[in-house]
Tab-separated table of C-alpha atoms in Angstrom:
chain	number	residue	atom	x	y	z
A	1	UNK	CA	76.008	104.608	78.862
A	2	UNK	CA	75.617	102.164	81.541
A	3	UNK	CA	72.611	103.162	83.943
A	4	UNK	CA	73.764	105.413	86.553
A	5	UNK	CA	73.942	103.346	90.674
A	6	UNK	CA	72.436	104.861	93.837
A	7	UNK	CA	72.984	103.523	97.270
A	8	UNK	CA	70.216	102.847	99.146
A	9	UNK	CA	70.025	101.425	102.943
A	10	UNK	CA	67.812	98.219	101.674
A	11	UNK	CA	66.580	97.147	98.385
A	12	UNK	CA	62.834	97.133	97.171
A	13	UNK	CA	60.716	94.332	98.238
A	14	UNK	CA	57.538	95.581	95.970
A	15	UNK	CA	57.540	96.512	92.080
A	16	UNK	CA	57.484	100.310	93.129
A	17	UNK	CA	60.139	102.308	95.101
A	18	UNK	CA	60.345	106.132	95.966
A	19	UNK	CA	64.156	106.891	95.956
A	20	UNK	CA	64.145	110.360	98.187
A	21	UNK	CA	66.713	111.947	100.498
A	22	UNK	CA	69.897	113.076	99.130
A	23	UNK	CA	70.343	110.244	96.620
A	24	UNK	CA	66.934	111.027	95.198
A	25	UNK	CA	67.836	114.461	95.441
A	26	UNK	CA	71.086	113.484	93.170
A	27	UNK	CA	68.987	111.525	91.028
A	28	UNK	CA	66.141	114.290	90.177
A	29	UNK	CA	67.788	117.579	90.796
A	30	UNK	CA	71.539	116.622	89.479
A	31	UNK	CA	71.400	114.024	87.225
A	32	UNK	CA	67.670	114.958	85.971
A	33	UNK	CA	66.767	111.412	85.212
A	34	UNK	CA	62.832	111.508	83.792
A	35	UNK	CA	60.082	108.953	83.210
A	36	UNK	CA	61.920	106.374	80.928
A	37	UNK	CA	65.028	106.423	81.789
A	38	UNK	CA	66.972	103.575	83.792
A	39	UNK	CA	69.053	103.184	87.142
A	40	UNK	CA	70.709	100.857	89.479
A	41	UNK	CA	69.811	100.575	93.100
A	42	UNK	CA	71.886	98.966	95.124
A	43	UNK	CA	72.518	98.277	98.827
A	44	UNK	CA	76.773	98.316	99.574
A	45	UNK	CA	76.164	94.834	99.956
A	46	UNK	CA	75.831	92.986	97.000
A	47	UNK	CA	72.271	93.235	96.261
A	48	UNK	CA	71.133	95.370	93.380
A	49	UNK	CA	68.176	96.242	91.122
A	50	UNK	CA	67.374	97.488	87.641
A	51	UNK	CA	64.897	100.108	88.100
A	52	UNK	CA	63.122	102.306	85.167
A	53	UNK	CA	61.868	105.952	86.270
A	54	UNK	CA	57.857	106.221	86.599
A	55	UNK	CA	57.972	110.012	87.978
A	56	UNK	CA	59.598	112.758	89.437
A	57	UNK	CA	58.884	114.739	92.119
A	58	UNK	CA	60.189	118.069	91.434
A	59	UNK	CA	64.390	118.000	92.350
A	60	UNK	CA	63.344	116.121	95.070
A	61	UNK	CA	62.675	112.451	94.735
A	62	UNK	CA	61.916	109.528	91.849
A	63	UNK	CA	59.332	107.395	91.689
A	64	UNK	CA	60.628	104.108	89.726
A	65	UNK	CA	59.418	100.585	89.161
A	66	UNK	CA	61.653	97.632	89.917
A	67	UNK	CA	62.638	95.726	86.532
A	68	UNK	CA	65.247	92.913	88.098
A	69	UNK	CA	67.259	92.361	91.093
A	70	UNK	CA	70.440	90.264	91.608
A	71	UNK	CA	73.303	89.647	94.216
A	72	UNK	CA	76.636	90.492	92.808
A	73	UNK	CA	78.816	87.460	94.199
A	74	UNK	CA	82.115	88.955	96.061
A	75	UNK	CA	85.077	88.214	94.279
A	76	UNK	CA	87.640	85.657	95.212
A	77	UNK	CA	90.278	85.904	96.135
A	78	UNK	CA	89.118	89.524	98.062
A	79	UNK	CA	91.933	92.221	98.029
A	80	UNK	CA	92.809	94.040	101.045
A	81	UNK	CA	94.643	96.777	100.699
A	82	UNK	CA	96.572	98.026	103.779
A	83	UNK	CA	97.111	101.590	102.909
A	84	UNK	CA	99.770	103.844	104.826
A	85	UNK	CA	98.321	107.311	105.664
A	86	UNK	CA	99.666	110.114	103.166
A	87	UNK	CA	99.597	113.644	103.539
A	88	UNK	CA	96.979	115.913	102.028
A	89	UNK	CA	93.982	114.363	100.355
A	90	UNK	CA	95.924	111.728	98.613
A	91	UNK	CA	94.863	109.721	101.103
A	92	UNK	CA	91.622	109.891	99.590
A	93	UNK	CA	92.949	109.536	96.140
A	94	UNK	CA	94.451	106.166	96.900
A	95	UNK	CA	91.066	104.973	98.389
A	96	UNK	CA	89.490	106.525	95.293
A	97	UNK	CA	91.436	104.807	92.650
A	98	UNK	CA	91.760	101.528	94.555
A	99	UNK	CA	87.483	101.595	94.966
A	100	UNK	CA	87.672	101.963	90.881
A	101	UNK	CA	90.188	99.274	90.377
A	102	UNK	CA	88.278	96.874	92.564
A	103	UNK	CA	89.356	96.469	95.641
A	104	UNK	CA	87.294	94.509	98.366
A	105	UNK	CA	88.230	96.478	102.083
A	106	UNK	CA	90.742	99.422	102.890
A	107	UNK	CA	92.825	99.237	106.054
A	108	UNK	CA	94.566	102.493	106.946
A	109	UNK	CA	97.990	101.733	108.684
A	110	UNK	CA	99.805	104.315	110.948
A	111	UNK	CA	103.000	103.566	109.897
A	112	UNK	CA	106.228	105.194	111.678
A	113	UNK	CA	107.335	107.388	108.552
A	114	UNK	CA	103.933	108.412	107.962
A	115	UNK	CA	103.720	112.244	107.371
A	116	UNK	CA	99.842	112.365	108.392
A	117	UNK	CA	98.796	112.019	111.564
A	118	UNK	CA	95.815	110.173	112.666
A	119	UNK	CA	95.106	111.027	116.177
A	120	UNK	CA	92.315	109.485	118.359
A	121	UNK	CA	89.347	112.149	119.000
A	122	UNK	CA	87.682	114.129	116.409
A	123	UNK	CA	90.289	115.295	113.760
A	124	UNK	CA	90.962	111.028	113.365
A	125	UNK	CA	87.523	110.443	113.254
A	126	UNK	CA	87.024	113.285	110.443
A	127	UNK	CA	89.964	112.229	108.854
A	128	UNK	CA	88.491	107.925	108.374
A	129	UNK	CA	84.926	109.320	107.621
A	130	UNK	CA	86.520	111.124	104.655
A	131	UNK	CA	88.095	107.744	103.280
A	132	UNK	CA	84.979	105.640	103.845
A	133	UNK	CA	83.181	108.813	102.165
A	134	UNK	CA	85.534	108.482	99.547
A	135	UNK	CA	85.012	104.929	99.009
A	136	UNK	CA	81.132	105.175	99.055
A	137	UNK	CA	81.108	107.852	96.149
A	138	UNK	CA	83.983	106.003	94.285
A	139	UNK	CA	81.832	102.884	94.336
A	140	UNK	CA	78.587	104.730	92.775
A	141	UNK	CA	81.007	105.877	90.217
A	142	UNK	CA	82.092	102.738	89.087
A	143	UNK	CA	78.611	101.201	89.393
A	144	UNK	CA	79.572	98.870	92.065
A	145	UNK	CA	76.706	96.790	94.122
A	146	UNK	CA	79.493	96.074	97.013
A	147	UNK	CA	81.131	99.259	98.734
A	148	UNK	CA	84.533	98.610	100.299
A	149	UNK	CA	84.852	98.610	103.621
A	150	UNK	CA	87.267	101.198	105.290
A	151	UNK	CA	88.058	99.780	108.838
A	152	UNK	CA	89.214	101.277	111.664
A	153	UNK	CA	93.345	101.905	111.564
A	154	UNK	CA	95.766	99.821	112.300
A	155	UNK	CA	99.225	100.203	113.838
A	156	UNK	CA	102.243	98.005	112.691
A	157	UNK	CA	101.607	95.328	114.801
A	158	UNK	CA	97.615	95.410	113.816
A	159	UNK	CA	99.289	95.009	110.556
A	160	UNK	CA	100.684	92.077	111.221
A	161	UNK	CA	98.201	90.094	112.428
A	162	UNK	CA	96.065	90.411	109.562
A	163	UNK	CA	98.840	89.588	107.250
A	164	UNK	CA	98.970	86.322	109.550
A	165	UNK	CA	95.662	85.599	109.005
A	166	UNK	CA	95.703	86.107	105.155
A	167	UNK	CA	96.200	83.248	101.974
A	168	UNK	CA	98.524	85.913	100.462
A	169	UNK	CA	100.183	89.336	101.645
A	170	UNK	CA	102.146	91.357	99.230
A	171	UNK	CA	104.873	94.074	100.615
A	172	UNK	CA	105.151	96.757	97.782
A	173	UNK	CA	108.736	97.604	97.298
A	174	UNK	CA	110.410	98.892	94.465
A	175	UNK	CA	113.600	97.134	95.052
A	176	UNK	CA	112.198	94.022	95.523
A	177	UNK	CA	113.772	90.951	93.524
A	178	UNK	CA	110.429	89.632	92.719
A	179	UNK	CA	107.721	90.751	90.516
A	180	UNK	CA	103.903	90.239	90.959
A	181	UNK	CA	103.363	88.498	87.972
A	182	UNK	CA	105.951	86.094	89.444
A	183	UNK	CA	104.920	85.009	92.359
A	184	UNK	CA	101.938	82.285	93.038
A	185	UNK	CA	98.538	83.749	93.980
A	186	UNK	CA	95.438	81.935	95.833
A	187	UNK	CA	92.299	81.354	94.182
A	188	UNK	CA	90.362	82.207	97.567
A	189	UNK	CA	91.004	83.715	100.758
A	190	UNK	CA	91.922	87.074	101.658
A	191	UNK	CA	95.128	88.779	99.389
A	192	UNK	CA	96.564	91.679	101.690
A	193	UNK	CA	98.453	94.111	99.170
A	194	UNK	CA	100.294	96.761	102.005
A	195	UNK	CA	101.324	99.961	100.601
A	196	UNK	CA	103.791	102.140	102.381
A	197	UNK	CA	104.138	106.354	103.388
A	198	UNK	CA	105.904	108.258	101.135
A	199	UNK	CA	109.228	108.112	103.225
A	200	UNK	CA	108.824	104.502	102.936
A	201	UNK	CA	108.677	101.207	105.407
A	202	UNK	CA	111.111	101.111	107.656
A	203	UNK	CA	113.532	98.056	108.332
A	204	UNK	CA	111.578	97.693	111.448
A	205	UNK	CA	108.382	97.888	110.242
A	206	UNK	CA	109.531	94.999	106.943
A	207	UNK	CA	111.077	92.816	109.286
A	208	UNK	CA	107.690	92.314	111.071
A	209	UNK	CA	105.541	91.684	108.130
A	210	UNK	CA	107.755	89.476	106.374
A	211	UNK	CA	107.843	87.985	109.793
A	212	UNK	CA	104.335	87.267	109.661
A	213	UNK	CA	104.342	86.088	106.795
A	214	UNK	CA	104.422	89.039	103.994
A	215	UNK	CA	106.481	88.615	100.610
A	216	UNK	CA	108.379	91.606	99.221
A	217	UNK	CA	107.422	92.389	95.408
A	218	UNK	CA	107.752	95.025	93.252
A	219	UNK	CA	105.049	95.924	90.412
A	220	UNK	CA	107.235	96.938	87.262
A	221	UNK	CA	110.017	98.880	86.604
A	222	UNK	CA	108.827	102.509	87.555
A	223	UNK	CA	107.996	103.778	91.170
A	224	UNK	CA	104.623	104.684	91.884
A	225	UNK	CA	103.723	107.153	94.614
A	226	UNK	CA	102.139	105.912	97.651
A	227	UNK	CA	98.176	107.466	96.215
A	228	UNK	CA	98.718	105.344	93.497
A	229	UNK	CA	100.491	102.157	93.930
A	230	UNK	CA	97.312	100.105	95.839
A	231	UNK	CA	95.192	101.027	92.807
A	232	UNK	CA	97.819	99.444	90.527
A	233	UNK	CA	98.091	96.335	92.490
A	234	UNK	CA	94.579	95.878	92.635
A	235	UNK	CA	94.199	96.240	88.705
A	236	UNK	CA	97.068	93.748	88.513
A	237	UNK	CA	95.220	91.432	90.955
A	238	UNK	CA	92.473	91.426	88.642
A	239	UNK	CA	94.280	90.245	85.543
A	240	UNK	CA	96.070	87.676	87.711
A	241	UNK	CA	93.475	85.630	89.113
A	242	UNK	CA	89.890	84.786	88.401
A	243	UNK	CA	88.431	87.856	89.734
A	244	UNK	CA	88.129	89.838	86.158
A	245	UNK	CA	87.664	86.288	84.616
């Protein structure tokens, strides 16, 4: 099994490292790693090192010795996915999912048939602490060095302007003539895949992105729900450019 990752603030500088606090709690009193056995430390950043347990300090805290460190170079081209709030905690799903398929930065988008409701003060705040939460366990999961980054939302015009300033932004839609595998994709830059709410995007809201530049295109012949459809993009991404390569 590959050697389980926890996320520290910075990375060893010595041969020696106490992992405490609640990932050392995870590591002693969860996972019960003992003298022998190996992890990953890494820093949401890139940076990462192969560690080997020395000790354990009750359920508390590791003591481990630092094997080999590296910087995990950030894909290219990044994915971006603009996700549309959804209802419930498939919000979280979607951010989940997407963190496992790859995916480089979230951007959650208030769009106008969104059922969920972001509002500015403390329930909005709870609400994006959850999805960057999400993404932060999601990455440990899949043993990633570099946890996405969930950014502050957007509204449809914030949308817009980062689909302006991308090499490549993708419009999910279903009907779309097009399909992913069809359409030319950079090598580099920034590749802005926008999911919409389960109503949908309105005619509005597509005008403006295509506007700015966004291509409609469809990923297969099935629908996929809004919690899913990012993740499934991002897979495809992989396959379709260097960044699985």
């Amino acid at each position: 099994m590959t050697a389980p990752l926890f996320l520290v603030p910075e990375l060893p500088t010595g041969s020696s490292f106490v992992l405490d606090g609640p990932e050392g709690r995870h590591a002693a009193g969860v996972r019960r790693l003992g003298p022998g056995e190996a992890l990953v430390l890494a820093d949401g950043r890139g940076g990462a090192a192969a560690c080997v347990v020395e000790s354990v300090e009750g359920r508390t805290a590791l003591t481990v010795s630092v094997s080999r460190r590296w910087l995990e170079p950030e894909p290219a081209p990044r994915v971006v996915l603009a996700q549309a709030l959804v209802k419930g905690d498939r919000g979280e799903l979607a951010v989940e999912l997407a963190t496992e398929c790859g995916v480089d930065a979230v951007v959650p988008w208030r769009a106008e048939r969104c059922v969920a409701r972001w509002e500015d003060g403390p329930r909005g705040e709870k609400a994006l602490a959850r999805w960057r939460s999400t993404a932060r366990e999601a990455a440990k999961q899949s043993r990633r060095a570099r946890v996405p980054e969930v950014a502050e939302p957007v509204t449809t015009a914030g949308l817009a302007a980062l689909v302006g300033e991308a090499a490549c932004a993708l419009l999910l839609d279903s009907r779309a003539p097009v399909g992913l595998a069809g359409i030319s994709l950079p090598e580099q830059g920034d590749v802005v895949i926008v999911v919409g709410p389960e109503g949908g995007v309105s005619d509005r809201e597509t005008d403006a992105l295509v506007a700015a530049g966004a291509r409609l295109v469809k990923l297969g012949p099935t629908v996929l729900r809004a919690s899913t459809a990012g993740a499934a993009a991002t897979a495809a991404l992989g396959v379709l450019t260097p960044r699985w390569r």
